[in-house]
Amino acid sequence: MALNKDFLWGGAVAAHQIEGGWQEGGKGISIADVMTAGDNITKKPRRITDGVLPGENYPNHEASDFYHHYKEDIALLAEMGFKCFRTSIAWTRIFPNCDEEQPNEEGLKFYDNVFDECLKYGIEPIVTLSHFEMPYYMAKHYGGFRNRKCIDFFVKFATVCFDRYKDKVKYWMTFNEINNQADPTPHHLVQEGAILAEEGEDLEYVMYQSAHYELVASALAVKAGHEINPNFKIGCMIAMCPVYPYSCKPDDVLAAQRFMQGKYWYTDVHVKGKYPNWLPKKFERKGWNMDITNEDLSILKEGTVDYIAFSYYMSFAVEANEANPYYDYLEKDFVKNPHVKASDWGWQIDATGLRYALNWFSDRFDVPLMIVENGFGAYDKVEADGTIDDSYRIEYLSNHIKAMIDAVDNEGVNLIGYTMWAPIDIVSASTGEMDKRYGFVYVDKNNAGEGTLNRSKKKSFHWYKQVIATNGQNLV
């Protein structure tokens, strides 16, 4: 068998996309709580409002109401045979604003209950500390991670969580998809932890400076976690979308190589503890006076991670552009790949890209890998008899799991787990929709917020149960 018998099969969610209960248990407002709903059909994008405004639809406020349904939901995961469950700790449940002296006990107790419920079924919690849910107060009053002070706020939050759950959680991640900000847009900058740039300010500079502070915060948290429990496994989390050259034209090949560098240098810092050589040259070329101290560089070396966790949904292709002579990572230079299909949301479907990604990481970094997001967002239809035939999701996941197993079996990739996204229908982070469904479990709620929140099993529920039971051998 290609996969180890203790391979971690499971699923992944984020607190802000599933929990709801946005003002319960002493929780503060997060940046996700000020993001409105979007719509794929009308192409209406999500907006980031200045606080919670009357008359706006904020889908994360209730989400799938896991806050009140967690026992039922975890029982469904156990029925599928989950070995692990990846979720996040909502920062604002623990420190509502970020700068409180003492944590919120009611928030800590909620996650005690969630982790205890998982462990009752033998499900290993895998926990992300910061998953696009930074305190809104921290963004508004401190400027988010563009402010060095926020390093201390994150490390305090992380240390409180490590200490509280040191006997319940073994696997941790610091920042979710930290490299999403590689092409700095206002939406990505807010998600990743930096409030928008001021008038006339360079968004790209803000991104790199904020990313540096996040990486220092991550390294300090890793050091603190290993001191609290040396058996902790603390990883980074990278959004992996391989970038292919559009053609074999040498300039296209070089553009793809440089785009991979521009998107994935965060992994070098997390794993190797240092910046790749090309990046200081870029800072010099741009004329940026970066706040990177010698102490920071020492911290990065001392706080390297134990494993690489990553998401994989799609791949990209790039064509060289004369207007981008340094091949800076710019999403506007992506082109349609004619060799793959796409989802209703335009996400390119490329199972081979997952195998490519696994080998790319494996070639460069000698640490274990974990796939912590991989899924298919689609419109699901409930039939008159209540059944939901999501064979398209089964096909997508089956093909990707096969590619994953091939990478382990044929190339010897050191892979320790797979948590698909997301086993229970949740709010889409990119569009704010409920109708963009990923789950094996259907949640009765639509984009307008209407529905009973009742849970029901899709066809894929039973399929994934047999995948886990056979350790990936039966994918039909």
CSV table of C-alpha atoms in Angstrom, one decimal:
chain,number,residue,atom,x,y,z
A,1,MET,CA,0.0,0.0,0.0
A,2,ALA,CA,1.3,3.4,-1.0
A,3,LEU,CA,0.1,5.3,2.1
A,4,ASN,CA,1.2,4.5,5.7
A,5,LYS,CA,-1.4,2.8,7.8
A,6,ASP,CA,-1.5,5.8,10.1
A,7,PHE,CA,-2.1,8.3,7.3
A,8,LEU,CA,-4.2,11.2,8.4
A,9,TRP,CA,-7.4,11.3,6.4
A,10,GLY,CA,-9.9,14.0,7.2
A,11,GLY,CA,-11.3,17.4,6.2
A,12,ALA,CA,-10.7,21.1,6.8
A,13,VAL,CA,-12.6,24.2,7.6
A,14,ALA,CA,-12.0,27.7,9.0
A,15,ALA,CA,-13.6,29.1,12.1
A,16,HIS,CA,-15.0,32.2,10.4
A,17,GLN,CA,-16.5,30.2,7.5
A,18,ILE,CA,-18.3,27.6,9.6
A,19,GLU,CA,-18.8,28.7,13.2
A,20,GLY,CA,-21.2,31.7,13.2
A,21,GLY,CA,-22.0,32.9,16.7
A,22,TRP,CA,-20.1,36.0,15.8
A,23,GLN,CA,-21.0,37.9,19.0
A,24,GLU,CA,-21.5,34.9,21.4
A,25,GLY,CA,-19.2,33.9,24.2
A,26,GLY,CA,-17.4,37.2,24.4
A,27,LYS,CA,-16.2,37.0,20.8
A,28,GLY,CA,-14.9,40.3,19.2
A,29,ILE,CA,-15.3,41.4,15.6
A,30,SER,CA,-12.9,39.9,13.1
A,31,ILE,CA,-12.0,41.1,9.6
A,32,ALA,CA,-14.2,38.4,8.2
A,33,ASP,CA,-17.1,39.9,10.1
A,34,VAL,CA,-16.9,43.1,7.9
A,35,MET,CA,-16.9,41.2,4.6
A,36,THR,CA,-20.2,41.3,2.7
A,37,ALA,CA,-21.7,38.5,0.5
A,38,GLY,CA,-20.8,38.3,-3.1
A,39,ASP,CA,-22.5,36.5,-6.0
A,40,ASN,CA,-20.9,34.4,-8.8
A,41,ILE,CA,-23.9,34.7,-11.1
A,42,THR,CA,-24.1,38.5,-11.0
A,43,LYS,CA,-20.3,38.8,-10.5
A,44,LYS,CA,-20.9,41.0,-7.5
A,45,PRO,CA,-17.7,40.9,-5.4
A,46,ARG,CA,-17.4,40.8,-1.7
A,47,ARG,CA,-16.8,44.2,-0.1
A,48,ILE,CA,-14.9,45.1,3.0
A,49,THR,CA,-16.9,47.7,5.0
A,50,ASP,CA,-15.7,50.1,7.7
A,51,GLY,CA,-17.2,48.2,10.6
A,52,VAL,CA,-20.4,46.3,10.7
A,53,LEU,CA,-23.0,48.4,8.9
A,54,PRO,CA,-26.8,48.1,9.1
A,55,GLY,CA,-28.5,46.7,6.0
A,56,GLU,CA,-25.5,44.7,4.8
A,57,ASN,CA,-25.4,40.9,4.4
A,58,TYR,CA,-22.4,39.5,6.4
A,59,PRO,CA,-22.6,35.7,5.7
A,60,ASN,CA,-19.9,34.9,8.2
A,61,HIS,CA,-22.0,36.1,11.1
A,62,GLU,CA,-24.1,32.9,11.2
A,63,ALA,CA,-22.2,30.8,8.6
A,64,SER,CA,-23.1,27.1,9.1
A,65,ASP,CA,-23.7,27.7,12.8
A,66,PHE,CA,-21.1,25.1,13.9
A,67,TYR,CA,-20.9,27.0,17.2
A,68,HIS,CA,-24.2,25.4,18.1
A,69,HIS,CA,-24.0,22.3,15.9
A,70,TYR,CA,-20.4,21.1,16.6
A,71,LYS,CA,-21.4,17.9,18.4
A,72,GLU,CA,-23.7,16.9,15.5
A,73,ASP,CA,-21.1,17.8,12.9
A,74,ILE,CA,-18.2,16.0,14.5
A,75,ALA,CA,-20.4,12.9,14.9
A,76,LEU,CA,-20.9,13.0,11.1
A,77,LEU,CA,-17.2,13.3,10.5
A,78,ALA,CA,-16.7,10.3,12.9
A,79,GLU,CA,-19.2,8.3,10.9
A,80,MET,CA,-17.1,8.8,7.8
A,81,GLY,CA,-14.1,7.5,9.7
A,82,PHE,CA,-12.1,10.7,10.0
A,83,LYS,CA,-8.7,10.3,11.4
A,84,CYS,CA,-8.2,14.1,11.8
A,85,PHE,CA,-10.1,17.4,11.5
A,86,ARG,CA,-8.5,20.6,10.6
A,87,THR,CA,-10.0,23.8,11.9
A,88,SER,CA,-8.9,27.2,13.2
A,89,ILE,CA,-9.1,29.1,16.4
A,90,ALA,CA,-11.0,32.4,16.0
A,91,TRP,CA,-8.5,34.9,17.3
A,92,THR,CA,-11.3,37.2,18.5
A,93,ARG,CA,-12.8,34.4,20.6
A,94,ILE,CA,-9.6,34.4,22.7
A,95,PHE,CA,-8.5,38.1,22.4
A,96,PRO,CA,-11.5,40.1,21.2
A,97,ASN,CA,-9.5,43.2,20.3
A,98,CYS,CA,-5.9,41.7,20.3
A,99,ASP,CA,-4.4,43.8,23.1
A,100,GLU,CA,-6.2,42.6,26.2
A,101,GLU,CA,-4.1,41.5,29.2
A,102,GLN,CA,-6.1,38.3,29.8
A,103,PRO,CA,-7.7,35.9,27.3
A,104,ASN,CA,-11.4,35.3,27.1
A,105,GLU,CA,-12.1,32.2,29.2
A,106,GLU,CA,-15.4,31.5,27.5
A,107,GLY,CA,-13.7,31.4,24.1
A,108,LEU,CA,-11.0,29.1,25.3
A,109,LYS,CA,-13.6,26.8,26.8
A,110,PHE,CA,-15.5,26.5,23.5
A,111,TYR,CA,-12.4,25.1,21.8
A,112,ASP,CA,-11.8,22.8,24.8
A,113,ASN,CA,-15.2,21.4,24.0
A,114,VAL,CA,-14.6,21.1,20.3
A,115,PHE,CA,-11.3,19.3,20.7
A,116,ASP,CA,-12.7,17.0,23.4
A,117,GLU,CA,-15.5,16.1,21.1
A,118,CYS,CA,-13.0,15.2,18.3
A,119,LEU,CA,-10.8,13.2,20.7
A,120,LYS,CA,-13.8,11.3,21.9
A,121,TYR,CA,-14.0,9.7,18.4
A,122,GLY,CA,-10.3,9.3,18.0
A,123,ILE,CA,-10.1,12.3,15.6
A,124,GLU,CA,-6.8,14.2,15.8
A,125,PRO,CA,-7.4,18.0,15.8
A,126,ILE,CA,-5.2,19.9,13.4
A,127,VAL,CA,-5.3,23.6,14.3
A,128,THR,CA,-4.5,26.8,12.3
A,129,LEU,CA,-3.9,29.8,14.5
A,130,SER,CA,-4.6,32.6,12.1
A,131,HIS,CA,-7.0,31.8,9.2
A,132,PHE,CA,-8.1,35.1,7.7
A,133,GLU,CA,-9.8,36.1,11.0
A,134,MET,CA,-7.5,38.8,12.5
A,135,PRO,CA,-9.2,41.1,15.0
A,136,TYR,CA,-10.8,44.0,13.2
A,137,TYR,CA,-9.7,46.3,16.0
A,138,MET,CA,-6.1,45.3,15.3
A,139,ALA,CA,-6.5,46.1,11.7
A,140,LYS,CA,-8.2,49.4,12.4
A,141,HIS,CA,-6.2,50.7,15.3
A,142,TYR,CA,-2.8,49.2,14.7
A,143,GLY,CA,-2.8,48.8,10.9
A,144,GLY,CA,-2.5,45.1,11.2
A,145,PHE,CA,0.8,43.4,10.4
A,146,ARG,CA,2.2,46.5,8.8
A,147,ASN,CA,2.8,47.4,12.5
A,148,ARG,CA,5.7,45.6,14.3
A,149,LYS,CA,3.6,45.7,17.5
A,150,CYS,CA,1.3,43.1,16.1
A,151,ILE,CA,4.1,40.5,16.2
A,152,ASP,CA,3.7,40.5,20.0
A,153,PHE,CA,-0.1,40.3,19.8
A,154,PHE,CA,0.1,37.2,17.6
A,155,VAL,CA,2.8,35.5,19.7
A,156,LYS,CA,0.8,36.1,22.9
A,157,PHE,CA,-2.3,34.6,21.2
A,158,ALA,CA,-0.3,31.6,20.0
A,159,THR,CA,1.3,31.0,23.3
A,160,VAL,CA,-2.0,31.0,25.2
A,161,CYS,CA,-3.4,28.5,22.7
A,162,PHE,CA,-0.3,26.3,22.8
A,163,ASP,CA,-0.4,26.2,26.6
A,164,ARG,CA,-4.1,25.7,26.9
A,165,TYR,CA,-4.3,22.8,24.4
A,166,LYS,CA,-0.9,21.3,24.8
A,167,ASP,CA,-2.4,17.9,25.8
A,168,LYS,CA,-5.1,18.0,23.1
A,169,VAL,CA,-3.6,19.2,19.9
A,170,LYS,CA,-0.4,17.9,18.3
A,171,TYR,CA,-0.5,19.4,14.8
A,172,TRP,CA,-0.5,23.2,14.4
A,173,MET,CA,-0.1,25.8,11.7
A,174,THR,CA,0.7,29.5,12.2
A,175,PHE,CA,-0.8,31.5,9.2
A,176,ASN,CA,-3.1,30.1,6.6
A,177,GLU,CA,-2.1,30.6,3.0
A,178,ILE,CA,0.3,33.3,4.0
A,179,ASN,CA,1.5,33.7,0.4
A,180,ASN,CA,-2.0,34.7,-1.0
A,181,GLN,CA,-0.8,38.3,-0.7
A,182,ALA,CA,2.0,37.7,-3.3
A,183,ASP,CA,0.0,39.8,-5.8
A,184,PRO,CA,-1.2,42.5,-3.4
A,185,THR,CA,-4.8,43.4,-3.9
A,186,PRO,CA,-6.9,45.2,-1.2
A,187,HIS,CA,-8.9,42.0,-0.5
A,188,HIS,CA,-5.8,39.8,-0.1
A,189,LEU,CA,-4.0,42.4,2.0
A,190,VAL,CA,-6.9,42.6,4.5
A,191,GLN,CA,-7.3,38.8,4.6
A,192,GLU,CA,-3.6,38.3,5.3
A,193,GLY,CA,-3.4,40.8,8.1
A,194,ALA,CA,-2.5,44.3,6.8
A,195,ILE,CA,-5.0,47.1,6.7
A,196,LEU,CA,-5.1,48.9,3.3
A,197,ALA,CA,-2.3,51.1,2.2
A,198,GLU,CA,-2.7,54.8,2.9
A,199,GLU,CA,-3.2,57.3,0.1
A,200,GLY,CA,-0.3,57.2,-2.3
A,201,GLU,CA,1.4,54.3,-0.6
A,202,ASP,CA,2.9,51.4,-2.4
A,203,LEU,CA,0.7,48.3,-1.9
A,204,GLU,CA,3.6,46.0,-2.9
A,205,TYR,CA,5.9,47.5,-0.3
A,206,VAL,CA,3.2,47.2,2.4
A,207,MET,CA,2.7,43.6,1.5
A,208,TYR,CA,6.4,42.7,1.8
A,209,GLN,CA,6.9,44.6,5.0
A,210,SER,CA,3.8,43.1,6.6
A,211,ALA,CA,4.8,39.6,5.4
A,212,HIS,CA,8.2,40.0,7.1
A,213,TYR,CA,6.5,40.8,10.4
A,214,GLU,CA,4.1,37.8,10.0
A,215,LEU,CA,7.1,35.5,9.3
A,216,VAL,CA,8.9,36.8,12.4
A,217,ALA,CA,5.7,36.3,14.4
A,218,SER,CA,5.4,32.8,13.0
A,219,ALA,CA,9.0,31.9,13.9
A,220,LEU,CA,8.6,33.2,17.4
A,221,ALA,CA,5.4,31.2,17.8
A,222,VAL,CA,7.1,28.0,16.6
A,223,LYS,CA,9.9,28.5,19.2
A,224,ALA,CA,7.4,29.2,21.9
A,225,GLY,CA,5.3,26.1,21.0
A,226,HIS,CA,8.3,23.8,21.0
A,227,GLU,CA,9.2,25.1,24.4
A,228,ILE,CA,5.7,24.4,25.8
A,229,ASN,CA,5.6,20.9,24.2
A,230,PRO,CA,8.6,19.5,22.4
A,231,ASN,CA,6.3,16.9,20.8
A,232,PHE,CA,4.3,19.6,18.9
A,233,LYS,CA,4.4,19.5,15.1
A,234,ILE,CA,4.1,23.1,13.9
A,235,GLY,CA,3.9,23.8,10.2
A,236,CYS,CA,3.5,26.6,7.8
A,237,MET,CA,0.5,26.7,5.4
A,238,ILE,CA,1.0,27.7,1.7
A,239,ALA,CA,-1.5,28.2,-1.1
A,240,MET,CA,-0.1,26.1,-3.9
A,241,CYS,CA,-1.2,26.9,-7.4
A,242,PRO,CA,1.7,25.7,-9.8
A,243,VAL,CA,2.5,28.1,-12.5
A,244,TYR,CA,3.2,26.5,-15.9
A,245,PRO,CA,4.8,28.2,-18.9
A,246,TYR,CA,2.2,28.8,-21.6
A,247,SER,CA,4.6,27.4,-24.2
A,248,CYS,CA,8.1,26.1,-24.5
A,249,LYS,CA,9.3,29.6,-25.6
A,250,PRO,CA,12.3,30.3,-23.3
A,251,ASP,CA,10.8,33.6,-22.0
A,252,ASP,CA,7.6,31.8,-21.0
A,253,VAL,CA,9.6,29.1,-19.2
A,254,LEU,CA,11.6,31.8,-17.3
A,255,ALA,CA,8.4,33.7,-16.5
A,256,ALA,CA,6.9,30.6,-15.0
A,257,GLN,CA,10.1,29.9,-12.9
A,258,ARG,CA,10.1,33.5,-11.6
A,259,PHE,CA,6.4,33.4,-10.9
A,260,MET,CA,7.0,30.3,-8.8
A,261,GLN,CA,9.7,32.1,-6.9
A,262,GLY,CA,7.5,35.1,-6.4
A,263,LYS,CA,4.6,33.1,-5.0
A,264,TYR,CA,6.5,30.5,-2.9
A,265,TRP,CA,9.5,32.3,-1.3
A,266,TYR,CA,7.5,32.3,1.9
A,267,THR,CA,8.2,28.5,2.1
A,268,ASP,CA,12.0,29.2,2.0
A,269,VAL,CA,11.7,31.4,5.0
A,270,HIS,CA,9.5,29.1,7.0
A,271,VAL,CA,11.6,26.0,6.3
A,272,LYS,CA,15.1,27.2,5.6
A,273,GLY,CA,15.0,30.2,7.9
A,274,LYS,CA,16.2,32.7,5.4
A,275,TYR,CA,15.2,34.8,2.4
A,276,PRO,CA,16.1,33.5,-1.1
A,277,ASN,CA,18.9,35.5,-2.8
A,278,TRP,CA,16.6,37.1,-5.4
A,279,LEU,CA,14.4,38.9,-2.8
A,280,PRO,CA,17.0,41.3,-1.2
A,281,LYS,CA,18.0,42.2,-4.8
A,282,LYS,CA,14.3,43.1,-5.5
A,283,PHE,CA,14.2,45.2,-2.4
A,284,GLU,CA,17.3,47.0,-3.6
A,285,ARG,CA,16.0,47.5,-7.1
A,286,LYS,CA,12.7,48.9,-5.7
A,287,GLY,CA,14.6,51.3,-3.4
A,288,TRP,CA,12.7,50.1,-0.3
A,289,ASN,CA,14.0,50.8,3.1
A,290,MET,CA,12.8,47.5,4.7
A,291,ASP,CA,12.6,47.1,8.4
A,292,ILE,CA,14.4,43.8,8.6
A,293,THR,CA,16.8,43.6,11.6
A,294,ASN,CA,19.7,41.2,12.3
A,295,GLU,CA,17.7,40.0,15.3
A,296,ASP,CA,14.8,39.3,13.0
A,297,LEU,CA,17.0,37.2,10.7
A,298,SER,CA,18.3,35.2,13.7
A,299,ILE,CA,14.7,34.6,14.8
A,300,LEU,CA,13.8,33.3,11.3
A,301,LYS,CA,16.7,30.8,11.5
A,302,GLU,CA,15.6,29.6,15.0
A,303,GLY,CA,11.9,29.2,14.3
A,304,THR,CA,11.7,26.9,11.3
A,305,VAL,CA,8.7,24.7,10.9
A,306,ASP,CA,8.3,20.9,11.2
A,307,TYR,CA,6.3,20.3,8.1
A,308,ILE,CA,4.7,22.1,5.1
A,309,ALA,CA,1.0,22.1,4.8
A,310,PHE,CA,-0.6,23.4,1.7
A,311,SER,CA,-3.8,23.9,-0.2
A,312,TYR,CA,-4.3,22.8,-3.8
A,313,TYR,CA,-7.3,23.6,-6.0
A,314,MET,CA,-5.9,24.6,-9.4
A,315,SER,CA,-2.9,25.5,-11.5
A,316,PHE,CA,-2.1,28.6,-13.6
A,317,ALA,CA,-0.3,29.3,-16.8
A,318,VAL,CA,1.8,32.4,-17.6
A,319,GLU,CA,2.9,34.0,-20.8
A,320,ALA,CA,6.0,36.4,-20.8
A,321,ASN,CA,5.0,40.0,-20.9
A,322,GLU,CA,7.3,42.8,-22.1
A,323,ALA,CA,5.7,45.2,-19.7
A,324,ASN,CA,6.9,43.0,-16.8
A,325,PRO,CA,10.7,42.7,-17.6
A,326,TYR,CA,11.6,41.4,-14.1
A,327,TYR,CA,8.9,38.8,-14.2
A,328,ASP,CA,7.3,40.0,-11.0
A,329,TYR,CA,4.3,37.9,-9.8
A,330,LEU,CA,1.3,39.5,-11.4
A,331,GLU,CA,-1.9,37.6,-11.7
A,332,LYS,CA,-2.9,39.8,-14.7
A,333,ASP,CA,-0.2,37.9,-16.7
A,334,PHE,CA,-1.9,34.6,-16.3
A,335,VAL,CA,-3.5,33.1,-19.4
A,336,LYS,CA,-6.1,30.3,-19.9
A,337,ASN,CA,-4.6,26.8,-20.1
A,338,PRO,CA,-6.2,25.2,-23.1
A,339,HIS,CA,-5.4,21.7,-21.8
A,340,VAL,CA,-7.6,21.7,-18.7
A,341,LYS,CA,-11.3,22.3,-17.9
A,342,ALA,CA,-12.6,24.8,-15.3
A,343,SER,CA,-15.3,24.9,-12.6
A,344,ASP,CA,-18.3,27.2,-12.6
A,345,TRP,CA,-16.1,29.7,-10.8
A,346,GLY,CA,-13.4,29.6,-13.4
A,347,TRP,CA,-11.0,27.5,-11.3
A,348,GLN,CA,-8.9,25.3,-13.6
A,349,ILE,CA,-9.3,21.6,-12.9
A,350,ASP,CA,-5.9,19.9,-13.0
A,351,ALA,CA,-5.3,16.7,-10.9
A,352,THR,CA,-1.8,16.3,-12.4
A,353,GLY,CA,-0.9,19.7,-10.9
A,354,LEU,CA,-1.3,18.2,-7.4
A,355,ARG,CA,1.3,15.6,-8.2
A,356,TYR,CA,3.5,18.3,-9.7
A,357,ALA,CA,3.1,20.4,-6.5
A,358,LEU,CA,4.0,17.5,-4.2
A,359,ASN,CA,7.2,16.8,-6.2
A,360,TRP,CA,8.0,20.5,-6.3
A,361,PHE,CA,7.9,20.8,-2.6
A,362,SER,CA,9.6,17.4,-2.1
A,363,ASP,CA,12.6,18.4,-4.3
A,364,ARG,CA,13.2,21.6,-2.4
A,365,PHE,CA,12.4,20.9,1.2
A,366,ASP,CA,13.3,17.9,3.3
A,367,VAL,CA,10.3,18.0,5.6
A,368,PRO,CA,7.0,16.1,5.7
A,369,LEU,CA,4.1,17.4,3.6
A,370,MET,CA,0.4,17.6,4.3
A,371,ILE,CA,-2.4,18.5,1.9
A,372,VAL,CA,-4.7,20.5,4.1
A,373,GLU,CA,-7.1,21.8,1.5
A,374,ASN,CA,-8.3,20.3,-1.8
A,375,GLY,CA,-11.9,20.5,-2.9
A,376,PHE,CA,-14.5,21.3,-5.5
A,377,GLY,CA,-16.9,24.2,-5.2
A,378,ALA,CA,-20.1,23.5,-7.1
A,379,TYR,CA,-23.9,24.1,-7.3
A,380,ASP,CA,-25.5,21.1,-5.6
A,381,LYS,CA,-29.1,20.1,-6.2
A,382,VAL,CA,-31.4,18.5,-3.6
A,383,GLU,CA,-33.7,16.1,-5.4
A,384,ALA,CA,-37.4,15.7,-4.4
A,385,ASP,CA,-36.5,12.6,-2.3
A,386,GLY,CA,-33.8,14.5,-0.5
A,387,THR,CA,-30.8,12.9,-2.2
A,388,ILE,CA,-27.9,14.9,-3.5
A,389,ASP,CA,-25.9,13.3,-6.4
A,390,ASP,CA,-22.6,15.1,-6.4
A,391,SER,CA,-20.7,12.7,-8.7
A,392,TYR,CA,-18.8,15.6,-10.1
A,393,ARG,CA,-17.2,16.1,-6.7
A,394,ILE,CA,-16.4,12.4,-6.4
A,395,GLU,CA,-14.7,12.6,-9.8
A,396,TYR,CA,-12.6,15.6,-8.9
A,397,LEU,CA,-11.5,14.3,-5.5
A,398,SER,CA,-10.9,10.8,-6.8
A,399,ASN,CA,-8.6,12.1,-9.6
A,400,HIS,CA,-6.7,14.3,-7.1
A,401,ILE,CA,-6.3,11.5,-4.5
A,402,LYS,CA,-5.0,9.2,-7.3
A,403,ALA,CA,-2.4,11.8,-8.3
A,404,MET,CA,-1.5,12.2,-4.6
A,405,ILE,CA,-1.0,8.4,-4.2
A,406,ASP,CA,1.0,8.3,-7.4
A,407,ALA,CA,3.4,10.9,-6.0
A,408,VAL,CA,3.9,8.8,-2.9
A,409,ASP,CA,4.1,5.5,-4.6
A,410,ASN,CA,6.2,6.5,-7.7
A,411,GLU,CA,8.3,9.4,-6.4
A,412,GLY,CA,8.6,8.6,-2.7
A,413,VAL,CA,7.0,11.9,-1.6
A,414,ASN,CA,6.8,12.1,2.2
A,415,LEU,CA,3.1,12.8,2.7
A,416,ILE,CA,1.5,12.4,6.1
A,417,GLY,CA,-2.1,13.6,5.6
A,418,TYR,CA,-4.9,14.7,3.4
A,419,THR,CA,-7.8,17.0,4.7
A,420,MET,CA,-10.2,17.9,1.9
A,421,TRP,CA,-12.0,21.2,1.8
A,422,ALA,CA,-14.6,21.3,3.3
A,423,PRO,CA,-16.5,18.3,4.6
A,424,ILE,CA,-19.5,20.4,5.7
A,425,ASP,CA,-20.9,23.2,3.5
A,426,ILE,CA,-19.5,26.6,4.6
A,427,VAL,CA,-19.3,30.2,3.5
A,428,SER,CA,-16.9,30.6,0.6
A,429,ALA,CA,-14.0,32.9,1.6
A,430,SER,CA,-13.6,34.2,-1.9
A,431,THR,CA,-17.2,35.0,-2.8
A,432,GLY,CA,-19.1,34.9,0.5
A,433,GLU,CA,-21.6,32.4,-0.9
A,434,MET,CA,-23.3,29.4,0.7
A,435,ASP,CA,-24.3,28.1,-2.8
A,436,LYS,CA,-20.7,27.5,-3.6
A,437,ARG,CA,-20.7,24.1,-1.9
A,438,TYR,CA,-17.7,21.8,-1.1
A,439,GLY,CA,-19.1,19.5,1.5
A,440,PHE,CA,-20.0,15.8,1.9
A,441,VAL,CA,-22.6,17.2,4.2
A,442,TYR,CA,-25.3,19.6,2.9
A,443,VAL,CA,-26.3,22.5,5.0
A,444,ASP,CA,-29.7,23.9,4.3
A,445,LYS,CA,-28.9,27.5,3.8
A,446,ASN,CA,-28.7,29.6,0.6
A,447,ASN,CA,-26.9,32.8,-0.4
A,448,ALA,CA,-29.7,35.0,1.0
A,449,GLY,CA,-29.2,33.3,4.4
A,450,GLU,CA,-32.5,31.4,4.2
A,451,GLY,CA,-32.8,27.8,5.3
A,452,THR,CA,-33.2,25.5,8.3
A,453,LEU,CA,-29.5,24.8,8.8
A,454,ASN,CA,-30.4,21.1,8.8
A,455,ARG,CA,-27.6,18.7,7.8
A,456,SER,CA,-28.0,15.9,5.2
A,457,LYS,CA,-25.6,13.5,3.5
A,458,LYS,CA,-24.6,13.8,-0.1
A,459,LYS,CA,-23.5,10.8,-2.3
A,460,SER,CA,-19.9,11.8,-1.7
A,461,PHE,CA,-20.3,11.2,2.1
A,462,HIS,CA,-20.6,7.5,1.5
A,463,TRP,CA,-17.8,7.5,-1.1
A,464,TYR,CA,-15.3,9.2,1.2
A,465,LYS,CA,-16.2,6.8,4.0
A,466,GLN,CA,-15.0,3.9,1.8
A,467,VAL,CA,-11.9,5.9,0.7
A,468,ILE,CA,-10.8,6.2,4.3
A,469,ALA,CA,-11.7,2.7,5.2
A,470,THR,CA,-9.5,1.3,2.4
A,471,ASN,CA,-6.7,3.9,3.0
A,472,GLY,CA,-7.2,5.3,-0.5
A,473,GLN,CA,-7.3,2.0,-2.4
A,474,ASN,CA,-10.9,2.1,-3.4
A,475,LEU,CA,-11.6,5.4,-5.2
A,476,VAL,CA,-14.5,4.2,-7.4
